[in-house]
Structures are given as C-alpha cells and as structure tokens.
Amino acid sequence: MKNWKPNSWRKYPVKHVPSYENEKELNQVLSKIKSFPPLVFAGETRHLKDQLSQVVDGKAFLLQGGDCAESFAEFNPDNIRDTFKVILQMSLVLTYSASLPIIKLGRIAGQFAKPRSAPTEKQGDKELPSYLGDNVNGIDFTEKSRRHDPKRLFKAYSQSASTLNLLRAFSNGGFADLKNVHLWNLGYIKKSPQAKKFKELEDKIADALAFMDACGINSDFNRRLKTVNFWTSHEALHLPFEESMARIDSTTGECHATSAHFVWIGDRTRQLDGGHVEFCKGIENPIGIKCGPTSKPEEIAKICEAINPKNEKGKITLISRFGHDQVEKFLPKLIRRIKKEGLNVIWSCDPMHGNTIKSTTGFKTRPFNKVLNEVKNVFAVHQSESSYAGGLHIEMTGQNVTECTGGAKNISEQDLSSRYHTHCDPRLNADQALELAFLISDEIKKNSNYARNAIKAAS
Ligand code: PEP
Ligand code: CO
C-alpha cells in the first residue's frame, strides 16, 4: 500500500457519507479531532487480530453485539454497564457450551453513523433529510434537528472516549470477575418452554465454577478470572471522521483506525471500487464485511483479496445477513467461492438485518424466532459445507426494551410501543439476548466439535 493515505478514499465514489453545508466548519471539527488522542492503541488492535486468527482455525468464537446506533439520549453509565454485563453473560454460556474462548467485541464506543434507505423522510406533507445517526443530525423531525451539524462529530468522539473509559474500568476493575458474571437473573427465561434445559445448563456452569473454586482456581489465584479483554467496533461509514482518527503507529510505522479495534463495511457500502473499501485497504485493523442477498460471491472474494492481499488470518470477518429463509439460497455459494480461492476468513452470522419487518402496529421489529432460525440455518449450512461458523453478530441492549417480538416473555406487536427506544433498528433486550445464547448452545457445541475434528484431520 505504498501510495495509500488516510485520505485516498476521497478519489473514489462513496455512498452514505453525509454532505455538510459548511465545509469550513466541518474541517475545523475534523482538525480538532485529529489533534485529540486515539481511542484505542495499535498494540491492542494487533492483540485482537491475533485472537481472531484463532477463530479462523476453529479454536475460538467471536461474539459481537451492541446497539444498532448509539445515541446521545441513551448515554448513561447504567446502559453501558448493562450491555457489557449481558455480553459477558452470553459469553459465559457460549464458553461453556463450546469449550472455546469467546472473543468479546462490542458494537459500542463509536457506533453512531447509519446508512439509510432514503436520503429524505416524509411525514404528512413535510419532507426533511433522513436521520443519519447522532454524530450527524438529530432524530427529531424538525428542520433544525435534521441539519447536518459537524459539532456532533466531536460530541460522539467524546461520548466514545467516556464509554471506552468505563468499559476498560469494568474489564479490569473487578466487575468482570467470573463469580459475579454468573449472578444472572433468569426470571423470564425460567418461564419459557425450554426452562428445564436452561436450568440444567445453568446448574452445570455453577457446578463447574464451584469445582474450580474448590480446587483454588478462582480470581484470587488467577487474575485472568477477574478481568476480560473487551474490544470495540463500529461500521466505518463516516469516512471524514475515520480519516481524522487514522494514525500512524510510532512503534511500527503502520496505519491504524484508532476509532475502534475492529471496524466493518456495511452491506450498502462494500463496492469494490468505492471509498469505503479503499479506506479499509490501508489500515491494519481487523475488518468486517457484511454480506447480504445482493452480494456476489466473486465480488466478496475480490474485496477480501483487496483488503487482505497477504491472506492474513484474523484480518477479515465475513458477516452474513441473508434473512432466515434466504440462508440456504445464498450462503453455500459464498462459502464455496471463498474456499475455492483459499481465502482465510472468519464466518460470522448477523441474524438481525435480514429479518426486519414492519409490525401491524407500525414499528420496525424482528421476531425472535426468525432471529433464532437464521442462526440455526447458518450453523447447519456451515456444517454441511464443512466450514466453521465462528461468530455471532447481534443488535442488543442490556435494557428491558420492547423492540423485537417474541422470546420467553412473548413480546407482542401491541407491546412494542411500551419501551421502544432504539434510534435505528430494533434490538434484542437483555432477556432475549441471554435466551438466544442458551438456545444456540447445542448448535455451538456441535459446531465446535466439528471444528476440533476438522483441525485434527488436517494435522
Ligand atoms: C448495521 O449493522 O446496523 C447495518 C446497517 O447492517 P447492514 O450493513 O448489514 O445492513
Ligand atoms: Co442495524
């Protein structure tokens, strides 16, 4: 990447990058951000990439989750704590089921910018610019709020810094101690038809922890049981912002996106000759690529080669999001193509974005069962294609919202209005997210057995 620069993307066509009325004001904000500290350190990003290379080999599993869009309104320490807690609890269930380390990656501390299906939104006779995320404009349907305001970029940067600061404190300060993580509240889940199975799994995890404790293997004995590695990620959509956060690592001379450890390219901006792919070619971070029904296998393979010419393990995560009933149609062809080219990728499943519907009560929602089915179908396809389903990518929150229907609490379309807080897509609430982890534990187990056998056969 000899001629690549953080601003090279500007020579390429870009979609979903907001325009601003006042260029000068935008550039002032970007220069200020450029002079502020990076949010993450290049050494951390290398550590994550190294861990991700284990997923490629079937020796670890990636769990990525958080808001569809973070917002200024929902920014408070309890929300950060609760999302973090649910991700740790899901990880514990998955670790136990898979007997594999789980890499914990939040869609947090920078997940603001959103691509939208239309540039404008109409309500009655009034038409205004669409809401593009709190780092660009406001969600209120007024002219003032929908104006693209560069100052919001700095507010989002500051919020990301505070969020990350608290996450680092939680990860290392004792909150993530294994014996605390297990103190979950399974209230509603225990009323589900699967309650007996959940109770059994919960008991087994408690027994395993008690056994370890009796043997003296606890957090007093080993600090690793008290701390976790928790990484951050977001869609690298707002390229002017990402450019201002791209920094040269003084220890290696390499360029890193320092806005997060991991960034991904969305399903709408992954054009091979587009600015988003160009930007990701030059940064050292691990990169996700969302693959929806319009993605062509040969094109995805070319994007992987362009971003990862050395075919480094852990560099690329392909995040499939076809929809529960489209998985069989699209995923096998994609897997075969990637295999044929010999490309090293992590296969992650986003069961959210292909299963969004409009409820009869007018809300964007996702039926829990469809989400669950997409995960099951993806795992089944990987098994029949002899490949390893190594990750799960979900939109979730630690709060008790009512945005996705179904789950043990059986949220109905009528219930959605009661606590519908998302600024963009509907998220699984804390109960639904943990329930999903329990419900896929069998698939995860089969899948990891498969991975282990495949590794044995290859060696
Ligand atoms: C998202 O992850 O919020 C998103 C917009 O996804 P996709 O690019 O897969 O549509
Ligand atoms: Co979303």
Short mmCIF file of C-alpha atoms and ligand atoms in Angstrom, two decimals:
data_model
loop_
_atom_site.label_atom_id
_atom_site.label_comp_id
_atom_site.label_asym_id
_atom_site.label_seq_id
_atom_site.Cartn_x
_atom_site.Cartn_y
_atom_site.Cartn_z
CA MET A 1 0.00 0.00 0.00
CA LYS A 2 2.81 2.36 -0.94
CA ASN A 3 0.65 5.17 -2.25
CA TRP A 4 -2.22 4.76 0.15
CA LYS A 5 -3.05 7.63 2.51
CA PRO A 6 -5.88 8.04 5.03
CA ASN A 7 -7.50 10.44 2.55
CA SER A 8 -7.07 8.24 -0.58
CA TRP A 9 -10.77 7.28 -0.33
CA ARG A 10 -11.63 10.81 -1.47
CA LYS A 11 -10.67 9.87 -5.05
CA TYR A 12 -13.34 7.15 -5.15
CA PRO A 13 -17.13 7.21 -5.31
CA VAL A 14 -18.70 6.96 -1.86
CA LYS A 15 -22.21 6.21 -0.72
CA HIS A 16 -23.85 7.23 2.56
CA VAL A 17 -21.25 9.81 3.56
CA PRO A 18 -23.15 12.95 4.67
CA SER A 19 -22.67 16.29 3.00
CA TYR A 20 -22.32 19.43 5.07
CA GLU A 21 -23.46 22.97 4.23
CA ASN A 22 -20.40 24.49 5.85
CA GLU A 23 -17.20 22.74 4.71
CA LYS A 24 -15.05 25.11 6.76
CA GLU A 25 -16.85 24.26 9.98
CA LEU A 26 -16.55 20.53 9.19
CA ASN A 27 -12.81 20.85 8.59
CA GLN A 28 -12.32 22.75 11.85
CA VAL A 29 -14.03 19.97 13.79
CA LEU A 30 -12.05 17.29 11.96
CA SER A 31 -8.74 19.06 12.66
CA LYS A 32 -9.63 19.26 16.32
CA ILE A 33 -10.44 15.52 16.42
CA LYS A 34 -7.18 14.82 14.61
CA SER A 35 -5.27 16.59 17.37
CA PHE A 36 -7.03 14.62 20.13
CA PRO A 37 -5.79 11.25 21.43
CA PRO A 38 -6.59 7.97 19.70
CA LEU A 39 -9.38 5.97 21.35
CA VAL A 40 -7.51 2.67 21.06
CA PHE A 41 -3.86 1.77 20.88
CA ALA A 42 -2.39 -0.09 17.90
CA GLY A 43 -0.96 -2.81 20.17
CA GLU A 44 -4.47 -3.66 21.37
CA THR A 45 -5.70 -3.94 17.81
CA ARG A 46 -2.85 -6.32 16.96
CA HIS A 47 -3.74 -8.38 20.03
CA LEU A 48 -7.36 -8.63 18.84
CA LYS A 49 -6.26 -9.64 15.34
CA ASP A 50 -4.10 -12.33 16.83
CA GLN A 51 -7.03 -13.65 18.87
CA LEU A 52 -9.23 -13.56 15.77
CA SER A 53 -6.73 -15.70 13.90
CA GLN A 54 -7.64 -18.42 16.41
CA VAL A 55 -11.25 -18.23 15.23
CA VAL A 56 -10.18 -18.97 11.66
CA ASP A 57 -8.63 -22.17 12.99
CA GLY A 58 -11.75 -23.15 14.94
CA LYS A 59 -10.08 -22.52 18.29
CA ALA A 60 -12.20 -19.58 19.45
CA PHE A 61 -15.60 -17.99 18.80
CA LEU A 62 -16.45 -14.33 18.15
CA LEU A 63 -19.38 -12.64 19.89
CA GLN A 64 -20.10 -9.14 18.61
CA GLY A 65 -23.03 -7.17 19.99
CA GLY A 66 -24.48 -3.83 20.97
CA ASP A 67 -26.72 -1.05 19.73
CA CYS A 68 -27.74 -0.59 16.13
CA ALA A 69 -26.99 3.09 16.77
CA GLU A 70 -25.65 4.60 19.94
CA SER A 71 -27.35 7.87 20.84
CA PHE A 72 -26.70 10.92 22.96
CA ALA A 73 -30.06 10.38 24.71
CA GLU A 74 -29.31 6.83 25.87
CA PHE A 75 -25.80 7.69 27.04
CA ASN A 76 -25.50 6.86 30.71
CA PRO A 77 -23.31 4.56 32.83
CA ASP A 78 -26.10 2.09 33.63
CA ASN A 79 -26.74 1.43 29.95
CA ILE A 80 -23.05 0.81 29.34
CA ARG A 81 -22.83 -1.45 32.38
CA ASP A 82 -25.90 -3.46 31.44
CA THR A 83 -24.89 -4.03 27.82
CA PHE A 84 -21.42 -5.08 28.96
CA LYS A 85 -22.92 -7.43 31.55
CA VAL A 86 -25.21 -9.18 29.07
CA ILE A 87 -22.33 -9.69 26.62
CA LEU A 88 -20.28 -11.27 29.43
CA GLN A 89 -23.20 -13.48 30.45
CA MET A 90 -23.81 -14.61 26.88
CA SER A 91 -20.08 -15.32 26.61
CA LEU A 92 -20.14 -17.47 29.70
CA VAL A 93 -22.97 -19.61 28.29
CA LEU A 94 -21.18 -19.87 24.95
CA THR A 95 -17.77 -20.62 26.53
CA TYR A 96 -19.28 -23.43 28.49
CA SER A 97 -21.23 -24.85 25.54
CA ALA A 98 -18.41 -24.63 23.04
CA SER A 99 -15.49 -25.23 25.42
CA LEU A 100 -13.83 -22.44 23.49
CA PRO A 101 -12.65 -18.95 24.38
CA ILE A 102 -15.15 -16.30 23.32
CA ILE A 103 -13.81 -13.06 21.87
CA LYS A 104 -16.00 -10.24 23.18
CA LEU A 105 -16.48 -7.37 20.75
CA GLY A 106 -18.95 -4.54 21.47
CA ARG A 107 -20.83 -2.54 18.85
CA ILE A 108 -20.12 0.32 21.21
CA ALA A 109 -18.00 3.42 21.90
CA GLY A 110 -18.34 4.72 18.33
CA GLN A 111 -21.32 3.04 16.62
CA PHE A 112 -23.16 6.19 15.58
CA ALA A 113 -23.29 6.71 11.81
CA LYS A 114 -26.10 4.99 9.89
CA PRO A 115 -26.74 4.33 6.21
CA ARG A 116 -30.43 4.91 5.43
CA SER A 117 -32.59 3.55 2.63
CA ALA A 118 -33.68 7.05 1.50
CA PRO A 119 -31.92 10.43 1.78
CA THR A 120 -35.13 12.11 2.94
CA GLU A 121 -38.05 11.18 5.16
CA LYS A 122 -41.64 12.28 4.64
CA GLN A 123 -44.18 12.77 7.42
CA GLY A 124 -47.51 14.04 6.11
CA ASP A 125 -46.66 16.85 3.70
CA LYS A 126 -43.33 17.60 5.28
CA GLU A 127 -40.09 16.23 3.85
CA LEU A 128 -36.77 16.51 5.72
CA PRO A 129 -33.31 14.92 5.48
CA SER A 130 -33.25 11.40 6.98
CA TYR A 131 -31.78 10.81 10.40
CA LEU A 132 -28.20 9.59 9.83
CA GLY A 133 -27.08 8.91 13.40
CA ASP A 134 -26.47 11.22 16.36
CA ASN A 135 -22.97 12.08 15.14
CA VAL A 136 -24.55 13.70 12.05
CA ASN A 137 -28.03 15.04 12.93
CA GLY A 138 -30.89 14.66 15.42
CA ILE A 139 -33.76 12.18 15.36
CA ASP A 140 -36.47 14.82 15.99
CA PHE A 141 -38.45 15.55 12.88
CA THR A 142 -37.69 19.27 12.68
CA GLU A 143 -35.62 21.21 10.22
CA LYS A 144 -33.21 22.37 12.92
CA SER A 145 -32.62 18.89 14.29
CA ARG A 146 -32.17 17.23 10.90
CA ARG A 147 -29.49 19.69 9.79
CA HIS A 148 -26.10 18.00 9.43
CA ASP A 149 -24.09 19.54 12.25
CA PRO A 150 -20.30 18.94 12.28
CA LYS A 151 -20.12 19.67 16.03
CA ARG A 152 -21.93 16.42 16.63
CA LEU A 153 -18.84 14.52 15.45
CA PHE A 154 -16.85 15.86 18.35
CA LYS A 155 -19.65 15.09 20.81
CA ALA A 156 -19.72 11.49 19.51
CA TYR A 157 -15.93 11.25 19.85
CA SER A 158 -16.17 12.46 23.48
CA GLN A 159 -19.00 10.06 24.27
CA SER A 160 -16.97 7.21 22.77
CA ALA A 161 -13.98 8.15 24.92
CA SER A 162 -16.05 8.17 28.14
CA THR A 163 -17.78 4.93 27.19
CA LEU A 164 -14.48 3.23 26.49
CA ASN A 165 -13.05 4.54 29.75
CA LEU A 166 -15.85 2.90 31.73
CA LEU A 167 -15.60 -0.32 29.72
CA ARG A 168 -11.88 -0.51 30.47
CA ALA A 169 -12.63 0.05 34.18
CA PHE A 170 -15.28 -2.69 34.16
CA SER A 171 -13.00 -5.08 32.26
CA ASN A 172 -10.12 -4.72 34.70
CA GLY A 173 -11.57 -3.43 37.94
CA GLY A 174 -13.39 -6.50 39.23
CA PHE A 175 -16.83 -6.11 37.62
CA ALA A 176 -15.99 -8.86 35.12
CA ASP A 177 -14.98 -11.34 37.81
CA LEU A 178 -16.26 -14.74 36.73
CA LYS A 179 -18.04 -15.30 40.02
CA ASN A 180 -20.06 -12.08 39.54
CA VAL A 181 -20.87 -12.67 35.90
CA HIS A 182 -22.67 -15.84 36.79
CA LEU A 183 -25.12 -13.98 39.07
CA TRP A 184 -27.65 -13.51 36.32
CA ASN A 185 -31.34 -13.01 36.61
CA LEU A 186 -33.05 -15.70 34.60
CA GLY A 187 -36.54 -14.58 35.75
CA TYR A 188 -38.48 -14.72 32.50
CA ILE A 189 -36.28 -17.23 30.78
CA LYS A 190 -37.15 -19.69 33.52
CA LYS A 191 -40.79 -19.45 32.45
CA SER A 192 -40.03 -20.41 28.86
CA PRO A 193 -40.80 -23.84 27.38
CA GLN A 194 -37.06 -24.52 27.47
CA ALA A 195 -36.78 -23.69 31.18
CA LYS A 196 -35.68 -27.19 32.21
CA LYS A 197 -32.86 -27.22 29.69
CA PHE A 198 -31.70 -23.75 30.75
CA LYS A 199 -31.77 -24.76 34.41
CA GLU A 200 -29.61 -27.80 33.61
CA LEU A 201 -27.09 -25.72 31.74
CA GLU A 202 -27.09 -23.05 34.43
CA ASP A 203 -26.52 -25.74 37.11
CA LYS A 204 -23.66 -27.24 35.12
CA ILE A 205 -21.96 -23.85 34.82
CA ALA A 206 -22.45 -23.22 38.56
CA ASP A 207 -21.02 -26.69 39.31
CA ALA A 208 -18.01 -26.09 37.09
CA LEU A 209 -17.32 -22.77 38.83
CA ALA A 210 -17.76 -24.35 42.28
CA PHE A 211 -15.37 -27.16 41.32
CA MET A 212 -12.79 -24.67 40.10
CA ASP A 213 -13.20 -22.65 43.28
CA ALA A 214 -12.78 -25.76 45.46
CA CYS A 215 -9.54 -26.51 43.61
CA GLY A 216 -8.38 -22.97 44.39
CA ILE A 217 -8.79 -21.82 40.80
CA ASN A 218 -10.57 -18.54 41.43
CA SER A 219 -9.95 -14.89 40.82
CA ASP A 220 -7.69 -14.59 43.89
CA PHE A 221 -5.49 -17.31 42.42
CA ASN A 222 -5.51 -16.16 38.83
CA ARG A 223 -6.07 -12.56 37.77
CA ARG A 224 -7.34 -13.70 34.40
CA LEU A 225 -10.56 -14.85 36.04
CA LYS A 226 -11.11 -11.30 37.28
CA THR A 227 -10.52 -9.47 34.02
CA VAL A 228 -11.64 -9.75 30.42
CA ASN A 229 -10.46 -8.46 27.09
CA PHE A 230 -13.33 -6.42 25.75
CA TRP A 231 -12.92 -4.88 22.31
CA THR A 232 -14.83 -2.16 20.47
CA SER A 233 -16.19 -1.95 16.95
CA HIS A 234 -18.42 0.08 14.66
CA GLU A 235 -19.25 0.50 10.99
CA ALA A 236 -16.55 2.61 9.31
CA LEU A 237 -19.17 4.62 7.47
CA HIS A 238 -18.35 8.26 8.19
CA LEU A 239 -15.08 8.39 6.28
CA PRO A 240 -14.13 12.02 7.08
CA PHE A 241 -14.28 11.08 10.78
CA GLU A 242 -12.41 7.79 10.25
CA GLU A 243 -9.75 9.63 8.27
CA SER A 244 -9.21 12.02 11.20
CA MET A 245 -8.82 9.04 13.55
CA ALA A 246 -6.42 7.11 11.26
CA ARG A 247 -2.99 7.37 12.86
CA ILE A 248 0.49 6.03 12.25
CA ASP A 249 1.64 3.64 14.95
CA SER A 250 5.00 5.01 16.05
CA THR A 251 6.25 1.54 17.00
CA THR A 252 5.75 0.00 13.52
CA GLY A 253 5.00 2.82 11.09
CA GLU A 254 1.72 1.13 10.16
CA CYS A 255 -1.57 2.98 9.84
CA HIS A 256 -4.41 2.09 12.22
CA ALA A 257 -8.00 3.20 12.57
CA THR A 258 -7.83 4.33 16.19
CA SER A 259 -11.57 4.96 16.48
CA ALA A 260 -12.08 1.28 17.43
CA HIS A 261 -10.27 -2.03 17.49
CA PHE A 262 -12.40 -3.53 14.72
CA VAL A 263 -14.39 -1.77 12.01
CA TRP A 264 -16.71 -3.14 9.40
CA ILE A 265 -18.01 -2.19 5.96
CA GLY A 266 -21.79 -2.25 5.68
CA ASP A 267 -23.85 -4.13 3.14
CA ARG A 268 -24.62 -0.87 1.29
CA THR A 269 -21.07 0.47 1.04
CA ARG A 270 -18.97 -2.56 0.13
CA GLN A 271 -18.43 -1.60 -3.54
CA LEU A 272 -15.08 -2.96 -4.72
CA ASP A 273 -14.16 0.38 -6.34
CA GLY A 274 -15.78 2.53 -3.65
CA GLY A 275 -14.26 4.76 -0.98
CA HIS A 276 -15.11 2.53 1.98
CA VAL A 277 -13.20 -0.45 0.63
CA GLU A 278 -10.35 1.88 -0.34
CA PHE A 279 -10.10 3.26 3.19
CA CYS A 280 -10.05 -0.23 4.71
CA LYS A 281 -7.25 -1.36 2.37
CA GLY A 282 -4.73 0.82 4.20
CA ILE A 283 -5.50 0.23 7.85
CA GLU A 284 -4.10 -2.62 9.90
CA ASN A 285 -7.28 -3.31 11.92
CA PRO A 286 -9.35 -6.44 11.52
CA ILE A 287 -12.20 -5.67 9.10
CA GLY A 288 -15.74 -7.00 8.91
CA ILE A 289 -17.64 -7.18 5.62
CA LYS A 290 -21.41 -7.50 5.73
CA CYS A 291 -22.78 -9.87 3.10
CA GLY A 292 -26.46 -9.60 2.21
CA PRO A 293 -28.59 -11.08 -0.57
CA THR A 294 -27.22 -8.64 -3.18
CA SER A 295 -23.60 -9.67 -2.60
CA LYS A 296 -21.98 -11.66 -5.39
CA PRO A 297 -19.58 -14.35 -4.19
CA GLU A 298 -16.91 -13.41 -6.74
CA GLU A 299 -17.14 -9.77 -5.68
CA ILE A 300 -16.84 -10.62 -1.97
CA ALA A 301 -13.77 -12.74 -2.79
CA LYS A 302 -12.22 -9.78 -4.65
CA ILE A 303 -12.93 -7.43 -1.72
CA CYS A 304 -11.22 -9.89 0.64
CA GLU A 305 -8.19 -10.04 -1.66
CA ALA A 306 -8.07 -6.25 -1.98
CA ILE A 307 -8.23 -5.66 1.78
CA ASN A 308 -6.16 -8.67 2.77
CA PRO A 309 -3.63 -9.30 -0.02
CA LYS A 310 -1.41 -11.32 2.32
CA ASN A 311 -4.35 -13.57 3.28
CA GLU A 312 -3.60 -12.94 6.94
CA LYS A 313 -5.70 -14.95 9.37
CA GLY A 314 -7.96 -12.84 11.60
CA LYS A 315 -7.94 -9.86 9.23
CA ILE A 316 -11.32 -10.49 7.56
CA THR A 317 -14.65 -11.42 9.10
CA LEU A 318 -17.48 -12.10 6.67
CA ILE A 319 -20.75 -11.28 8.42
CA SER A 320 -23.62 -12.98 6.60
CA ARG A 321 -27.08 -11.39 6.98
CA PHE A 322 -29.31 -13.01 4.41
CA GLY A 323 -32.58 -13.48 6.31
CA HIS A 324 -33.73 -16.70 7.97
CA ASP A 325 -35.33 -18.10 4.80
CA GLN A 326 -32.58 -16.99 2.39
CA VAL A 327 -29.58 -18.58 4.07
CA GLU A 328 -29.69 -21.79 2.05
CA LYS A 329 -30.06 -19.87 -1.18
CA PHE A 330 -27.03 -17.60 -0.71
CA LEU A 331 -24.62 -18.85 1.92
CA PRO A 332 -23.41 -22.16 0.38
CA LYS A 333 -22.32 -20.43 -2.85
CA LEU A 334 -20.44 -17.80 -0.88
CA ILE A 335 -18.69 -20.38 1.29
CA ARG A 336 -17.69 -22.44 -1.77
CA ARG A 337 -16.24 -19.42 -3.55
CA ILE A 338 -14.21 -18.29 -0.56
CA LYS A 339 -12.92 -21.84 -0.11
CA LYS A 340 -12.08 -22.20 -3.78
CA GLU A 341 -9.95 -19.05 -3.60
CA GLY A 342 -8.27 -20.37 -0.45
CA LEU A 343 -9.13 -17.20 1.50
CA ASN A 344 -8.77 -17.11 5.27
CA VAL A 345 -11.92 -15.62 6.77
CA ILE A 346 -13.98 -15.79 9.94
CA TRP A 347 -17.59 -16.63 9.26
CA SER A 348 -19.93 -14.68 11.50
CA CYS A 349 -23.72 -14.65 11.44
CA ASP A 350 -25.77 -11.47 11.80
CA PRO A 351 -29.32 -12.81 12.26
CA MET A 352 -30.79 -9.31 12.71
CA HIS A 353 -30.61 -7.32 9.47
CA GLY A 354 -32.24 -9.85 7.15
CA ASN A 355 -35.21 -10.31 9.46
CA THR A 356 -36.55 -6.80 9.93
CA ILE A 357 -40.28 -6.35 9.35
CA LYS A 358 -42.88 -3.68 9.97
CA SER A 359 -45.36 -4.68 12.68
CA THR A 360 -49.09 -4.17 12.21
CA THR A 361 -48.74 -1.53 14.93
CA GLY A 362 -46.30 0.44 12.74
CA PHE A 363 -42.96 -0.40 14.42
CA LYS A 364 -39.85 -1.81 12.78
CA THR A 365 -39.35 -5.11 14.57
CA ARG A 366 -37.70 -8.54 14.39
CA PRO A 367 -39.44 -11.70 15.51
CA PHE A 368 -37.19 -13.54 17.97
CA ASN A 369 -37.91 -16.90 16.30
CA LYS A 370 -36.73 -15.68 12.91
CA VAL A 371 -33.52 -14.41 14.50
CA LEU A 372 -33.00 -17.78 16.18
CA ASN A 373 -33.79 -19.63 12.95
CA GLU A 374 -31.28 -17.68 10.95
CA VAL A 375 -28.55 -18.65 13.43
CA LYS A 376 -29.62 -22.30 13.30
CA ASN A 377 -29.78 -22.30 9.50
CA VAL A 378 -26.37 -20.66 9.20
CA PHE A 379 -24.80 -23.21 11.53
CA ALA A 380 -26.42 -26.08 9.59
CA VAL A 381 -25.14 -24.76 6.25
CA HIS A 382 -21.60 -24.38 7.59
CA GLN A 383 -21.70 -27.94 8.82
CA SER A 384 -22.83 -29.33 5.52
CA GLU A 385 -20.21 -27.24 3.71
CA SER A 386 -17.51 -28.41 6.14
CA SER A 387 -16.75 -24.93 7.28
CA TYR A 388 -16.63 -23.37 10.73
CA ALA A 389 -19.35 -20.92 11.86
CA GLY A 390 -17.12 -18.84 14.08
CA GLY A 391 -19.16 -15.85 15.14
CA LEU A 392 -22.43 -14.21 16.08
CA HIS A 393 -23.19 -10.53 15.43
CA ILE A 394 -26.27 -9.12 17.15
CA GLU A 395 -28.03 -5.88 17.90
CA MET A 396 -28.86 -5.92 21.59
CA THR A 397 -29.03 -3.84 24.73
CA GLY A 398 -28.86 -4.61 28.43
CA GLN A 399 -32.10 -2.69 28.95
CA ASN A 400 -35.56 -4.13 29.22
CA VAL A 401 -36.81 -2.63 25.94
CA THR A 402 -39.66 -3.90 23.77
CA GLU A 403 -38.30 -3.72 20.23
CA CYS A 404 -38.17 -7.34 19.00
CA THR A 405 -41.27 -9.51 19.32
CA GLY A 406 -41.31 -12.97 20.92
CA GLY A 407 -38.85 -14.60 23.29
CA ALA A 408 -39.72 -16.16 26.64
CA LYS A 409 -41.65 -13.07 27.69
CA ASN A 410 -43.52 -13.31 24.42
CA ILE A 411 -43.48 -9.62 23.50
CA SER A 412 -46.41 -8.98 21.16
CA GLU A 413 -46.78 -6.39 18.41
CA GLN A 414 -49.08 -4.47 20.79
CA ASP A 415 -46.35 -4.44 23.47
CA LEU A 416 -43.79 -2.77 21.18
CA SER A 417 -44.92 0.79 21.94
CA SER A 418 -44.30 0.42 25.68
CA ARG A 419 -40.49 0.68 25.69
CA TYR A 420 -39.40 1.20 22.10
CA HIS A 421 -36.25 3.32 22.49
CA THR A 422 -33.94 2.44 19.61
CA HIS A 423 -32.69 5.24 17.39
CA CYS A 424 -32.48 2.88 14.44
CA ASP A 425 -33.06 -0.89 14.24
CA PRO A 426 -34.86 -2.99 16.90
CA ARG A 427 -32.54 -4.69 19.42
CA LEU A 428 -32.86 -7.85 21.44
CA ASN A 429 -33.39 -6.90 25.08
CA ALA A 430 -31.32 -8.36 27.93
CA ASP A 431 -33.62 -11.39 28.40
CA GLN A 432 -33.86 -12.13 24.69
CA ALA A 433 -30.09 -11.86 24.17
CA LEU A 434 -29.31 -14.26 27.00
CA GLU A 435 -32.09 -16.58 25.89
CA LEU A 436 -30.57 -16.65 22.40
CA ALA A 437 -27.23 -17.71 23.89
CA PHE A 438 -28.92 -20.57 25.76
CA LEU A 439 -30.95 -21.62 22.72
CA ILE A 440 -27.96 -21.89 20.41
CA SER A 441 -25.78 -23.71 22.95
CA ASP A 442 -26.41 -27.08 21.24
CA GLU A 443 -25.53 -25.71 17.81
CA ILE A 444 -22.40 -24.11 19.22
CA LYS A 445 -21.37 -27.39 20.77
CA LYS A 446 -21.89 -29.41 17.56
CA ASN A 447 -20.14 -26.71 15.61
CA SER A 448 -17.08 -26.63 17.87
CA ASN A 449 -16.85 -30.44 17.91
CA TYR A 450 -16.87 -30.25 14.17
CA ALA A 451 -14.11 -27.62 14.22
CA ARG A 452 -11.97 -29.71 16.51
CA ASN A 453 -12.34 -32.80 14.33
CA ALA A 454 -11.51 -30.83 11.21
CA ILE A 455 -8.35 -29.48 12.85
CA LYS A 456 -7.35 -32.98 13.93
CA ALA A 457 -7.96 -34.35 10.41
CA ALA A 458 -5.86 -31.59 8.87
CA SER A 459 -2.90 -32.07 11.20
C1 PEP B 1 -25.96 -2.44 10.82
O1 PEP B 1 -25.18 -3.35 11.18
O2 PEP B 1 -26.55 -1.68 11.61
C2 PEP B 1 -26.29 -2.34 9.37
C3 PEP B 1 -26.70 -1.22 8.82
O3 PEP B 1 -26.13 -3.51 8.76
P1 PEP B 1 -26.05 -3.90 7.20
O4 PEP B 1 -24.92 -3.11 6.63
O5 PEP B 1 -25.78 -5.37 7.25
O6 PEP B 1 -27.39 -3.57 6.61
CO CO B 2 -28.83 -2.09 12.42
#
